[in-house]
Short mmCIF file of C-alpha atoms and ligand atoms in Angstrom, two decimals:
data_model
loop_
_atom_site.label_atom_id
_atom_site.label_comp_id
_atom_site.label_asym_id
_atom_site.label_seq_id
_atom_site.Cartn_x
_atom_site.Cartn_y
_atom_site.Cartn_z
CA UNK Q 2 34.27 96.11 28.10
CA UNK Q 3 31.40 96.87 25.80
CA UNK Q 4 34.24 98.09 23.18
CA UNK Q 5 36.44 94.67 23.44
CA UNK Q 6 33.52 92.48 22.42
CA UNK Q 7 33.66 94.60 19.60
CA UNK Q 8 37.11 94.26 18.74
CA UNK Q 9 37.11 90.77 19.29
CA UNK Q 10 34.35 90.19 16.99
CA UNK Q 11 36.35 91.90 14.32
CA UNK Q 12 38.61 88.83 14.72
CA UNK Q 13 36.06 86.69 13.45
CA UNK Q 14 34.43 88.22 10.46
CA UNK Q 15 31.43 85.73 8.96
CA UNK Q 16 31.97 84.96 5.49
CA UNK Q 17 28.68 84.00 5.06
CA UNK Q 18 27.74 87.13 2.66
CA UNK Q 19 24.27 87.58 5.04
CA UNK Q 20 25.38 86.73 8.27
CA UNK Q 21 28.12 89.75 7.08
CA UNK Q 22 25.30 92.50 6.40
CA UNK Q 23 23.73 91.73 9.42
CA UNK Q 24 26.93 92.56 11.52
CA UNK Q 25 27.24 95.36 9.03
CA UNK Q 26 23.87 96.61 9.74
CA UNK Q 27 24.29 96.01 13.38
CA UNK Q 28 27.69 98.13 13.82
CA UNK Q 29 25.91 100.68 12.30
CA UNK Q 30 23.15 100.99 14.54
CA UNK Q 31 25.96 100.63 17.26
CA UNK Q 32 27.67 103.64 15.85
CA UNK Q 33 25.05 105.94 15.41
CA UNK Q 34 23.73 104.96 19.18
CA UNK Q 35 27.02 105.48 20.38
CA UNK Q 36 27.58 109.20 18.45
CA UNK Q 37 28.14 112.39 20.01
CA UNK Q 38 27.21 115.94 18.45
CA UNK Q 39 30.58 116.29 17.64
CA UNK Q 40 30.88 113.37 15.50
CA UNK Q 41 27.46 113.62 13.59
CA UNK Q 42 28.89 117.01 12.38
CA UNK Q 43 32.06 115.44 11.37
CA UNK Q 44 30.30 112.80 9.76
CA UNK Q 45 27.61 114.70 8.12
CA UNK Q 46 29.05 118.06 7.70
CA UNK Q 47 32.68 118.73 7.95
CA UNK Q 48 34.16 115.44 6.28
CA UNK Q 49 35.06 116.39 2.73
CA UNK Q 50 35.79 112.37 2.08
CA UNK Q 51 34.81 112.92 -1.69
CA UNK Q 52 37.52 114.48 -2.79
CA UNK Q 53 40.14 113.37 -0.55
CA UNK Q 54 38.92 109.80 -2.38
CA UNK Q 55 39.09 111.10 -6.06
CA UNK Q 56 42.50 112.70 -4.96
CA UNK Q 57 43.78 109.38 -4.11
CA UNK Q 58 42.16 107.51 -7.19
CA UNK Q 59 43.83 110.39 -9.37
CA UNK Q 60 47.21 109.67 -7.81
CA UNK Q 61 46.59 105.85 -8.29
CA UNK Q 62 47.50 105.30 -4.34
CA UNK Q 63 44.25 102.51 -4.10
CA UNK Q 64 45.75 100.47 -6.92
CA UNK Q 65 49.23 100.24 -5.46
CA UNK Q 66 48.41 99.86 -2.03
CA UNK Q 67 45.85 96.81 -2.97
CA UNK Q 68 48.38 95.25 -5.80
CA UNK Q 69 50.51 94.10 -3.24
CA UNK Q 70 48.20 94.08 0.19
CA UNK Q 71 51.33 92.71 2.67
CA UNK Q 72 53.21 95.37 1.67
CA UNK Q 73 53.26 98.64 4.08
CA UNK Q 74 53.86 101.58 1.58
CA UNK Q 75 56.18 104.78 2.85
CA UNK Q 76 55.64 108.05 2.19
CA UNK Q 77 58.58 108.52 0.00
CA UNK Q 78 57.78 105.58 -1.97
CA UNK Q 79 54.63 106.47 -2.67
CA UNK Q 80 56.02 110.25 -3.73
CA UNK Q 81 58.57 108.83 -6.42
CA UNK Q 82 55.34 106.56 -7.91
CA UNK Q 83 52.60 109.05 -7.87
CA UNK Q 84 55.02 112.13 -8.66
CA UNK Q 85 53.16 114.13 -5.81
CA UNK Q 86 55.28 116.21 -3.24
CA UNK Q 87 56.28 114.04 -0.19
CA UNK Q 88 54.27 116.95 2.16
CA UNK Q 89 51.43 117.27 0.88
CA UNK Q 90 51.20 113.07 0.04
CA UNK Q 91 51.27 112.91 4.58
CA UNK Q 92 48.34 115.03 4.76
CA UNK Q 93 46.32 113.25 2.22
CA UNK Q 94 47.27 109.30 3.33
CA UNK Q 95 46.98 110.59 6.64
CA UNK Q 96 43.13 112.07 5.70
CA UNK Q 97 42.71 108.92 3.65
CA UNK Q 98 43.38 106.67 6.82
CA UNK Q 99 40.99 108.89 8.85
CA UNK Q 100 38.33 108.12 6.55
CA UNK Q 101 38.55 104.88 6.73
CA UNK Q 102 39.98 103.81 3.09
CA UNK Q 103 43.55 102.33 3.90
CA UNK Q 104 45.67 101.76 7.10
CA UNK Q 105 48.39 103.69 9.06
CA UNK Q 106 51.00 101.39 10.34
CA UNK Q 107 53.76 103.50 11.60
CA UNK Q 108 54.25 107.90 11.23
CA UNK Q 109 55.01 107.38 7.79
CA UNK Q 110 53.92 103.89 6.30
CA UNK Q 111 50.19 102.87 5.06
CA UNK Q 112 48.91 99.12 3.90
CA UNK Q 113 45.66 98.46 2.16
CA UNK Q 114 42.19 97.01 3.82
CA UNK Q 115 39.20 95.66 2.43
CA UNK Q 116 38.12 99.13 1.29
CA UNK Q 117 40.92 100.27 -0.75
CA UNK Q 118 40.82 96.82 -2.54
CA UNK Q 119 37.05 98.32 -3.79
CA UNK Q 120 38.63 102.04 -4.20
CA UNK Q 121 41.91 100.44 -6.23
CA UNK Q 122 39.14 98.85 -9.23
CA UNK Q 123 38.11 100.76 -12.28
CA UNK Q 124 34.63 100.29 -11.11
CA UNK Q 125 35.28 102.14 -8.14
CA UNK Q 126 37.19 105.07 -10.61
CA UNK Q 127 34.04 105.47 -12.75
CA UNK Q 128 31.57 106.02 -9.60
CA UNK Q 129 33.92 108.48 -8.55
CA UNK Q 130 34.15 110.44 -11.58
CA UNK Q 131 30.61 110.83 -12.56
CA UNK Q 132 29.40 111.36 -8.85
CA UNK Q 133 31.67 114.14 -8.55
CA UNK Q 134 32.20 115.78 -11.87
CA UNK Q 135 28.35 114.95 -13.20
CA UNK Q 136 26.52 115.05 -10.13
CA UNK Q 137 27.80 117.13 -7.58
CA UNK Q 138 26.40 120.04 -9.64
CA UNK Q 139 22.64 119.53 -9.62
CA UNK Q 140 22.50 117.24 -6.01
CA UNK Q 141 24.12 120.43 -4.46
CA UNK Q 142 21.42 122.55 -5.92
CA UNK Q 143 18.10 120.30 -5.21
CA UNK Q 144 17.96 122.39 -1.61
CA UNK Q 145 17.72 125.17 -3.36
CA UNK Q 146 15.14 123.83 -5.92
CA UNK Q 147 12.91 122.74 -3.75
CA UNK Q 148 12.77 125.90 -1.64
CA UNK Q 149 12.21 127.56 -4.80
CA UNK Q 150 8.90 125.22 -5.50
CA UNK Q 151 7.23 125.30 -2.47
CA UNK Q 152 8.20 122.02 -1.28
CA UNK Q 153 6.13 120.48 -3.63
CA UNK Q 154 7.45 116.78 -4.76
CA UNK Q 155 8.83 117.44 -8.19
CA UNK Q 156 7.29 116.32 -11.04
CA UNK Q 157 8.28 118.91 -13.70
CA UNK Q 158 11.46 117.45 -15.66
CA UNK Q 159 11.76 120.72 -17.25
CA UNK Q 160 12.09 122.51 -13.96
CA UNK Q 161 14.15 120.42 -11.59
CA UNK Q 162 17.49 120.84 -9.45
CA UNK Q 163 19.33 119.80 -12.91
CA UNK Q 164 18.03 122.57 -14.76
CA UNK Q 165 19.57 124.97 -11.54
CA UNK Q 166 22.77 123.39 -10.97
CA UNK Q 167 23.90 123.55 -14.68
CA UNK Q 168 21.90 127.22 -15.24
CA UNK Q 169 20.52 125.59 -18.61
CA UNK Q 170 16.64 125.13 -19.85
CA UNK Q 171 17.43 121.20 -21.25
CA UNK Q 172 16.01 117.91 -19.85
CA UNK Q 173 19.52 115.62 -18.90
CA UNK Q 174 19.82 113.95 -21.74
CA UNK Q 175 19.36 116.37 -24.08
CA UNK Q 176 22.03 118.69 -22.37
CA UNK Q 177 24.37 115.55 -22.12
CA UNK Q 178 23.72 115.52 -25.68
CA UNK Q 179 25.58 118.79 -25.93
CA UNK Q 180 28.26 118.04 -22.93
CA UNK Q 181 30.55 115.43 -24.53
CA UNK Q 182 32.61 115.17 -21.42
CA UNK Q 183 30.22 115.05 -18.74
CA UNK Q 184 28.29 112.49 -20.53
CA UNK Q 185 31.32 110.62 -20.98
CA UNK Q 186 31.82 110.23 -17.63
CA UNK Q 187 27.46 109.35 -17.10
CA UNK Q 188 27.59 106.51 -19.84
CA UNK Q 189 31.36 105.19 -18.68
CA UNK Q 190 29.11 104.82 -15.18
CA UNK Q 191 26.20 103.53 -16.35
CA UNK Q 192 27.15 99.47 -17.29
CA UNK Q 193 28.39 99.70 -13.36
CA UNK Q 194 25.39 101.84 -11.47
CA UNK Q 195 24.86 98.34 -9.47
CA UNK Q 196 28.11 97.38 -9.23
CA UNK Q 197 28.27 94.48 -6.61
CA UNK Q 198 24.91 93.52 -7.42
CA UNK Q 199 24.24 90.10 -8.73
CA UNK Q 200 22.38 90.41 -12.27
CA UNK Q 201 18.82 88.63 -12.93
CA UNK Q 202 20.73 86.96 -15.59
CA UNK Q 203 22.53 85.66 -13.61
CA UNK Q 204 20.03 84.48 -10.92
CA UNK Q 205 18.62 80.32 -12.06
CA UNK Q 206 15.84 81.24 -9.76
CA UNK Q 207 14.54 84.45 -11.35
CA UNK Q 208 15.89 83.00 -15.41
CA UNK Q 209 14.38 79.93 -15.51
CA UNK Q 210 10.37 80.95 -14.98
CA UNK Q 211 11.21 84.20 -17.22
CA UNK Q 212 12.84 82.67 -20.18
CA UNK Q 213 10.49 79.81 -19.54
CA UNK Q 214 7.33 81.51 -19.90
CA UNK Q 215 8.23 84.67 -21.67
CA UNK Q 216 11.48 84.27 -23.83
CA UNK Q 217 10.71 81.43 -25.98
CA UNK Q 218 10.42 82.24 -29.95
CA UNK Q 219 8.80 79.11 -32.14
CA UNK Q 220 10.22 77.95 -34.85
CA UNK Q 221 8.14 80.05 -37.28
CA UNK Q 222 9.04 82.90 -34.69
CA UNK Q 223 13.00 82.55 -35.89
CA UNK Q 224 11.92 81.42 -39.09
CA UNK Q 225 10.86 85.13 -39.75
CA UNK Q 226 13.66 86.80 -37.96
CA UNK Q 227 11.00 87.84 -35.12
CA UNK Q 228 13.06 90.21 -32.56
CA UNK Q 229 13.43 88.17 -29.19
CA UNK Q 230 14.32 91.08 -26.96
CA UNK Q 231 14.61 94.93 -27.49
CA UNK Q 232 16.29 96.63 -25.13
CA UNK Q 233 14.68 100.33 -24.94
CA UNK Q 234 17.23 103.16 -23.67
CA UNK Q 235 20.17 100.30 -23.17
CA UNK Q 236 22.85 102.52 -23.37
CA UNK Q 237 26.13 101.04 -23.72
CA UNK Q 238 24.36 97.49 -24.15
CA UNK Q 239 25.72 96.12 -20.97
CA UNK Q 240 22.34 94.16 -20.39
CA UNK Q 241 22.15 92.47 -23.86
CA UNK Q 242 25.68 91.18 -23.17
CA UNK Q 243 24.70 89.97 -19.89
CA UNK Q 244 21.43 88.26 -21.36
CA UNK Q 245 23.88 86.62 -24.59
CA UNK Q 246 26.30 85.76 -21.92
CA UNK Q 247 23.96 84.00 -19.48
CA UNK Q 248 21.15 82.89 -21.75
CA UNK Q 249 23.26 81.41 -24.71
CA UNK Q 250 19.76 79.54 -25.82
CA UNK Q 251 18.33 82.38 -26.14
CA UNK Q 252 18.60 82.06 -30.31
CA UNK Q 253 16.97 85.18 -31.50
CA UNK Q 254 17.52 88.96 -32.67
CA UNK Q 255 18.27 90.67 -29.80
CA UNK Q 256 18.40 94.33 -30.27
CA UNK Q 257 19.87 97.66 -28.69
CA UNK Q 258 17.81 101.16 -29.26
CA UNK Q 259 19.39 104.21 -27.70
CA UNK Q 260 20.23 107.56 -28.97
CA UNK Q 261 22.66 108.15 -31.46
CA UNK Q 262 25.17 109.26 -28.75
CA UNK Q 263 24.83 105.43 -27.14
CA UNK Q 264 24.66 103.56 -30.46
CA UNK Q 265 27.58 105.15 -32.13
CA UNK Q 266 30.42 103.82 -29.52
CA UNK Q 267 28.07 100.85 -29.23
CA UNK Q 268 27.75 99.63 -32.79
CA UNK Q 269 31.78 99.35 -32.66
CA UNK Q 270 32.09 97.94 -29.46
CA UNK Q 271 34.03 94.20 -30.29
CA UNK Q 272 31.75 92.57 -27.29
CA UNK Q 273 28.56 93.68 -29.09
CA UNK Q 274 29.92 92.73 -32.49
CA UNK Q 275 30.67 89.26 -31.18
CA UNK Q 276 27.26 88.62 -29.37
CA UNK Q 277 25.63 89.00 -32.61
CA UNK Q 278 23.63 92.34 -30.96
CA UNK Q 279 22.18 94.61 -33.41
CA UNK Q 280 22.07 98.01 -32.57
CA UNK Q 281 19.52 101.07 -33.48
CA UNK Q 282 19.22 104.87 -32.98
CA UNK Q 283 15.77 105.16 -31.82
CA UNK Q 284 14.43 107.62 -29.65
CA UNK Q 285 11.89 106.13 -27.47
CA UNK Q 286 9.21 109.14 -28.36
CA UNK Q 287 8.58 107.62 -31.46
CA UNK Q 288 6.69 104.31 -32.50
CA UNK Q 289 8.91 100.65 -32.87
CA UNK Q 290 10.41 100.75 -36.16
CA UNK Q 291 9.21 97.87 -38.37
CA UNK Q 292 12.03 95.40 -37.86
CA UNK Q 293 10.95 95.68 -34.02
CA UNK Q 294 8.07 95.58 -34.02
CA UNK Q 295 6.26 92.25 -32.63
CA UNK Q 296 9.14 91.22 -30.46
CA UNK Q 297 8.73 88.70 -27.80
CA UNK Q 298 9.95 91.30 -25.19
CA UNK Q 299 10.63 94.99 -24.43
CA UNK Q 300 13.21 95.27 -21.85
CA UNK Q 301 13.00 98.64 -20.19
CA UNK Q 302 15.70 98.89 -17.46
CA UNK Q 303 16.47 102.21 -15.44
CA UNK Q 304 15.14 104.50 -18.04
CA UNK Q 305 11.48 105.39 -16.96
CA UNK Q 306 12.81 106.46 -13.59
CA UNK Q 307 13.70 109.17 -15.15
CA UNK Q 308 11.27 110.81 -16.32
CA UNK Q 309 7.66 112.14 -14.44
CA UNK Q 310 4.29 110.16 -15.39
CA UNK Q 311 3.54 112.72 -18.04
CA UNK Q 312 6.79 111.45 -19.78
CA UNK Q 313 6.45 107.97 -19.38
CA UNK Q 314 3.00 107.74 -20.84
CA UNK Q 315 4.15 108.22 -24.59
CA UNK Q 316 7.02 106.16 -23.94
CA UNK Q 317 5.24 103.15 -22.88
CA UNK Q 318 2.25 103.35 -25.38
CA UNK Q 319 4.80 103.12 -27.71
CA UNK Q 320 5.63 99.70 -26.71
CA UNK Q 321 1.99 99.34 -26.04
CA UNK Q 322 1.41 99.27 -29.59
CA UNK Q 323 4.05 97.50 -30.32
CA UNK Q 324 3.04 94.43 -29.12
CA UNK Q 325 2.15 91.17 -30.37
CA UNK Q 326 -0.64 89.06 -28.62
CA UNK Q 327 2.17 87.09 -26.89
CA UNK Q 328 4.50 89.83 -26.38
CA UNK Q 329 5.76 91.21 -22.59
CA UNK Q 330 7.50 94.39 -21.70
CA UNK Q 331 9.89 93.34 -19.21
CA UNK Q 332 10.62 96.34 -16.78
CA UNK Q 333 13.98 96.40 -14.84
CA UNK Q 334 13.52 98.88 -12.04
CA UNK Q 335 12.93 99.51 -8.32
CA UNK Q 336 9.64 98.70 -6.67
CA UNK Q 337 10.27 101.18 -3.53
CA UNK Q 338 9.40 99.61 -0.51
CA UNK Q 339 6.90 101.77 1.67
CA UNK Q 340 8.41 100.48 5.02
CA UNK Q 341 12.29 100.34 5.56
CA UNK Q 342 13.59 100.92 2.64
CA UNK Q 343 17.66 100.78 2.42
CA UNK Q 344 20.05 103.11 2.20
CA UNK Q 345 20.36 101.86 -1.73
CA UNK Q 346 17.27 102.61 -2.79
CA UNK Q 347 16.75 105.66 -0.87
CA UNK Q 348 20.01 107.13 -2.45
CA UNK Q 349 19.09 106.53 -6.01
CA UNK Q 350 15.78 107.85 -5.33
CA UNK Q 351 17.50 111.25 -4.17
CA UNK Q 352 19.46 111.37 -7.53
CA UNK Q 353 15.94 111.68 -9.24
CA UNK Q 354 14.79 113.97 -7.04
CA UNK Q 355 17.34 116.51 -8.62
CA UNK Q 356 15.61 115.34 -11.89
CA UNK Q 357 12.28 115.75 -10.61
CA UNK Q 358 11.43 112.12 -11.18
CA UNK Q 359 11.58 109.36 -9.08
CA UNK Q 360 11.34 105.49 -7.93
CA UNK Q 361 8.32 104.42 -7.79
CA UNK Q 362 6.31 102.23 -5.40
CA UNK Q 363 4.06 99.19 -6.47
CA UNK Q 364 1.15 101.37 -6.23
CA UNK Q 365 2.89 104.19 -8.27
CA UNK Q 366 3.80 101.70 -10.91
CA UNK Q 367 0.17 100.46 -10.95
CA UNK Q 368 -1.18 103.68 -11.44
CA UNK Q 369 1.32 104.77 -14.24
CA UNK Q 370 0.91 101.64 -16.00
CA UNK Q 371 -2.52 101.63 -16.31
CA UNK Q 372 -2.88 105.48 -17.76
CA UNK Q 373 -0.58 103.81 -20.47
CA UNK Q 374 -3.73 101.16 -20.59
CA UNK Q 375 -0.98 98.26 -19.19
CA UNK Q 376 -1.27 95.89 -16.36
CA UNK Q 377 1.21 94.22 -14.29
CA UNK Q 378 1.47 90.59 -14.98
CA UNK Q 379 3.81 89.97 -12.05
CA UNK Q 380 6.35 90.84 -10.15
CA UNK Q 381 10.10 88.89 -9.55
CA UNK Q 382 12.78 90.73 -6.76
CA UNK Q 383 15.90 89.52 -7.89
CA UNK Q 384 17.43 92.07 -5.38
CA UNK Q 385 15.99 92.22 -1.70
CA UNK Q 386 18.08 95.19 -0.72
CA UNK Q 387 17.67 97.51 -3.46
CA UNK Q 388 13.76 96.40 -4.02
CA UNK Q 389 15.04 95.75 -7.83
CA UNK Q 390 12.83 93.99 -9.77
CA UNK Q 391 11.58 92.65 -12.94
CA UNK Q 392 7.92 93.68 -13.40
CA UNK Q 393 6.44 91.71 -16.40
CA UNK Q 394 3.70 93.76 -17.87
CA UNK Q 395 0.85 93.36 -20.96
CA UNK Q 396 -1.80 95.34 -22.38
CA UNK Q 397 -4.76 95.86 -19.60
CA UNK Q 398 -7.22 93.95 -22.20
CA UNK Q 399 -5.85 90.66 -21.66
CA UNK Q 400 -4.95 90.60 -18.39
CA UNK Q 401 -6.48 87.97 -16.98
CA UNK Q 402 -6.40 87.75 -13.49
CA UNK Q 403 -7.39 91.43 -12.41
CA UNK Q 404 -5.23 94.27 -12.57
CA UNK Q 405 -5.87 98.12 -12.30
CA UNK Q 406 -9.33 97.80 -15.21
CA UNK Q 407 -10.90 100.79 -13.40
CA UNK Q 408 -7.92 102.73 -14.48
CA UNK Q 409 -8.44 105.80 -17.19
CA UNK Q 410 -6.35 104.88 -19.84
CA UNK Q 411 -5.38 108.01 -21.93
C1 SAM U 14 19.64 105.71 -16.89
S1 SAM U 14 20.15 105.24 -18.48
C2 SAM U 14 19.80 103.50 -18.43
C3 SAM U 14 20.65 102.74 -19.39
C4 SAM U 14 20.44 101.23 -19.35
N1 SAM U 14 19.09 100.85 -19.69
C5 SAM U 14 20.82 100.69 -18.01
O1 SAM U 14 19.99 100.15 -17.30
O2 SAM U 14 22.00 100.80 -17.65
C6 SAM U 14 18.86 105.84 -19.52
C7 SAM U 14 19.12 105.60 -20.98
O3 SAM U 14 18.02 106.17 -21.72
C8 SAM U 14 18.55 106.68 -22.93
N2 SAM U 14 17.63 107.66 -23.51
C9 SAM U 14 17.31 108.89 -23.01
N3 SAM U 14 16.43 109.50 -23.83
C10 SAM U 14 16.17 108.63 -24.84
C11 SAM U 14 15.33 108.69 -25.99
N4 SAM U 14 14.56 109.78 -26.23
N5 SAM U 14 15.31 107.62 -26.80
C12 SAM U 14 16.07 106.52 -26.56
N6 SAM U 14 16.89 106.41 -25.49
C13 SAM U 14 16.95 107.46 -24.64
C14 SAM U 14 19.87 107.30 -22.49
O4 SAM U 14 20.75 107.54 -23.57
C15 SAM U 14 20.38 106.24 -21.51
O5 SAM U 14 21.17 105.28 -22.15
#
């Protein structure tokens, strides 16, 4: 009986996109209530779903199945597109099905569902590839690592699960720096590591008070070229597209530092050409360059969760000193929740585990920040689920409302 009101429900899926989660989260409390021993080891253990997915992204089966969703695909159609052999395609749709990804609707015919529309994008492609061919290495290795250490939470970025899975002495970035490939398939990941997520930028409730009280320039500001935003570590520059895109009054220089590895591809990328973004090689170590110096902000997004305290400290006195007396550093990051926190945070928080970093709390930012002698201004959640936030900080001295003071700032 229990099981019909189930079924029926699936007849009537919300569209509301919060009404939807909470069915979501409710199923899933159903289904873990309602699992036996058997299935926890299936689900945990013994389901290799992975691979069976990058097999069928490989093969291109999402993309046709999804292209024409009516259509129920047989095997032997699907052989003469993908080129694979007709026996070993049944075993794979038919593992595919059992995981969940597309449909069975007779012995030999398959038809797409919600999920293989997600599987069949590019986006979908990208996760894929680095999670399995960057990733897998060092997240199968953090067991180990941490047996090795004691248990103690890892704080060493020159010691971490990374370090054991690839067998090499480099921090990541330096050893991407020597891996062409598997950093290829890191930075083709990194403009989508929240894919589904709606940007700040895009967000009238979280732009308007920020550009409003922290983006404007004067006129003598763009009179003397003064940088409007820096983006520190910005990678591809997917984020200074999104703030040209979304902010188009936003008038001044807005500039992308990376490493040279980031800034090469980026400085011919047509998008960043068009948006007017200038790009630098800068490594974050080392004080603002002169032309940057001064700017109204430093955007810092998902770059000091990885590295330990120790690490960040140079980083952000860097930008410390950068400032001007009406400058902000604007960081982009997770402010882990202490109670409850989702599956989404939680599961990026494992990643830098393996790097012996982490995300940090409130009260873990607070006491990073002020060792760098910054306070936190405040705090905007653009994204409830993932705790992701913008946390607007300024040098401890002119904070005025409180703040950490009684911090030791190094
Ligand atoms: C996790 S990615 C974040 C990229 C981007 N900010 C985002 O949110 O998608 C960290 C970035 O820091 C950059 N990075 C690492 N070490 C750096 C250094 N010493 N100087 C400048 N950038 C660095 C990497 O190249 C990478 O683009």
């Amino acid at each position: 009986m229990a099981a019909f009101r189930v079924r029926e429900a699936m007849e009537d899926l919300p569209s509301d996109p919060k009404e939807r989660k909470e069915l979501y989260n409710a199923a899933r409390d159903l289904m873990l209530a309602t699992e036996s021993p058997r299935d926890t080891h299936h689900r945990l253990f013994i389901a290799w779903t992975r691979p069976m997915i990058q097999i069928g992204i490989d093969l291109g089966i999402f993309r046709l199945l999804a292209y024409n969703p009516a259509r129920a695909w047989s095997i032997d159609d699907l052989a003469s597109r993908t080129g694979a052999e007709s026996a070993l395609l049944a075993r794979v749709m038919r593992a595919l099905a059992a995981h969940g990804t597309l449909k069975q609707t007779s012995v030999s015919t398959y038809i797409a569902t919600n999920i293989t529309e997600t599987l069949a994008h590019e986006d979908a492609r990208k996760q894929s590839s680095c999670q399995i061919g960057f990733c897998g290495p060092f997240m199968h290795a953090l067991p180990q690592q941490l047996a090795k250490t004691g248990y103690l939470n890892p704080s060493d970025v020159n010691d971490s699960a990374f370090q054991l899975g690839y067998g090499t002495h480099l921090t990541p970035y330096l050893w991407l720096q020597e891996n062409p490939e598997r950093a290829k398939l890191f930075f083709d990941m990194m403009p989508i590591q929240r894919a589904g997520q709606v940007c700040w930028t895009q967000k009238a409730e979280i732009v308007e008070p920020m550009v409003g009280k922290y983006f404007a320039l004067s006129e003598d500001d763009v009179a003397r070229e003064r940088a409007q935003l820096v983006d520190i570590g910005g990678g591809a520059g997917h984020q200074c597209i999104t703030l040209r895109e979304n902010l188009p009054k936003l008038k001044g220089r807005i500039v992308l530092q990376d490493m040279e590895f980031s800034t090469t591809p980026a400085s011919k990328d047509p998008v960043i050409l068009k948006n007017s973004i200038e790009v630098v090689t800068h490594d974050f170590n080392q004080p603002q360059p002169h032309s940057t110096r001064g700017a109204k902000v430093y955007y810092i997004r998902n770059v000091l969760h990885n590295w330990d305290d120790e690490a960040c400290i140079p980083i952000l006195k860097n930008l410390r000193d950068a400032l001007a007396e009406d400058s902000m550093i604007v960081i982009d990051e997770m402010v882990v929740s202490e109670m409850n926190a989702s599956a989404i945070t939680v599961n990026y928080d494992t990643v830098m585990m393996a790097f012996a970093t982490q995300q940090r709390t409130k009260a873990e930012w607070e006491a990073l920040l002020g060792r760098a002698g910054l306070g936190i201004r405040e705090t905007l959640c653009y994204d409830e689920e993932s705790c992701d936030c913008l946390i607007v900080v300024e040098k401890m001295a002119s904070l005025s409302n409180g703040g950490p003071r009684d911090s030791v700032v190094e």
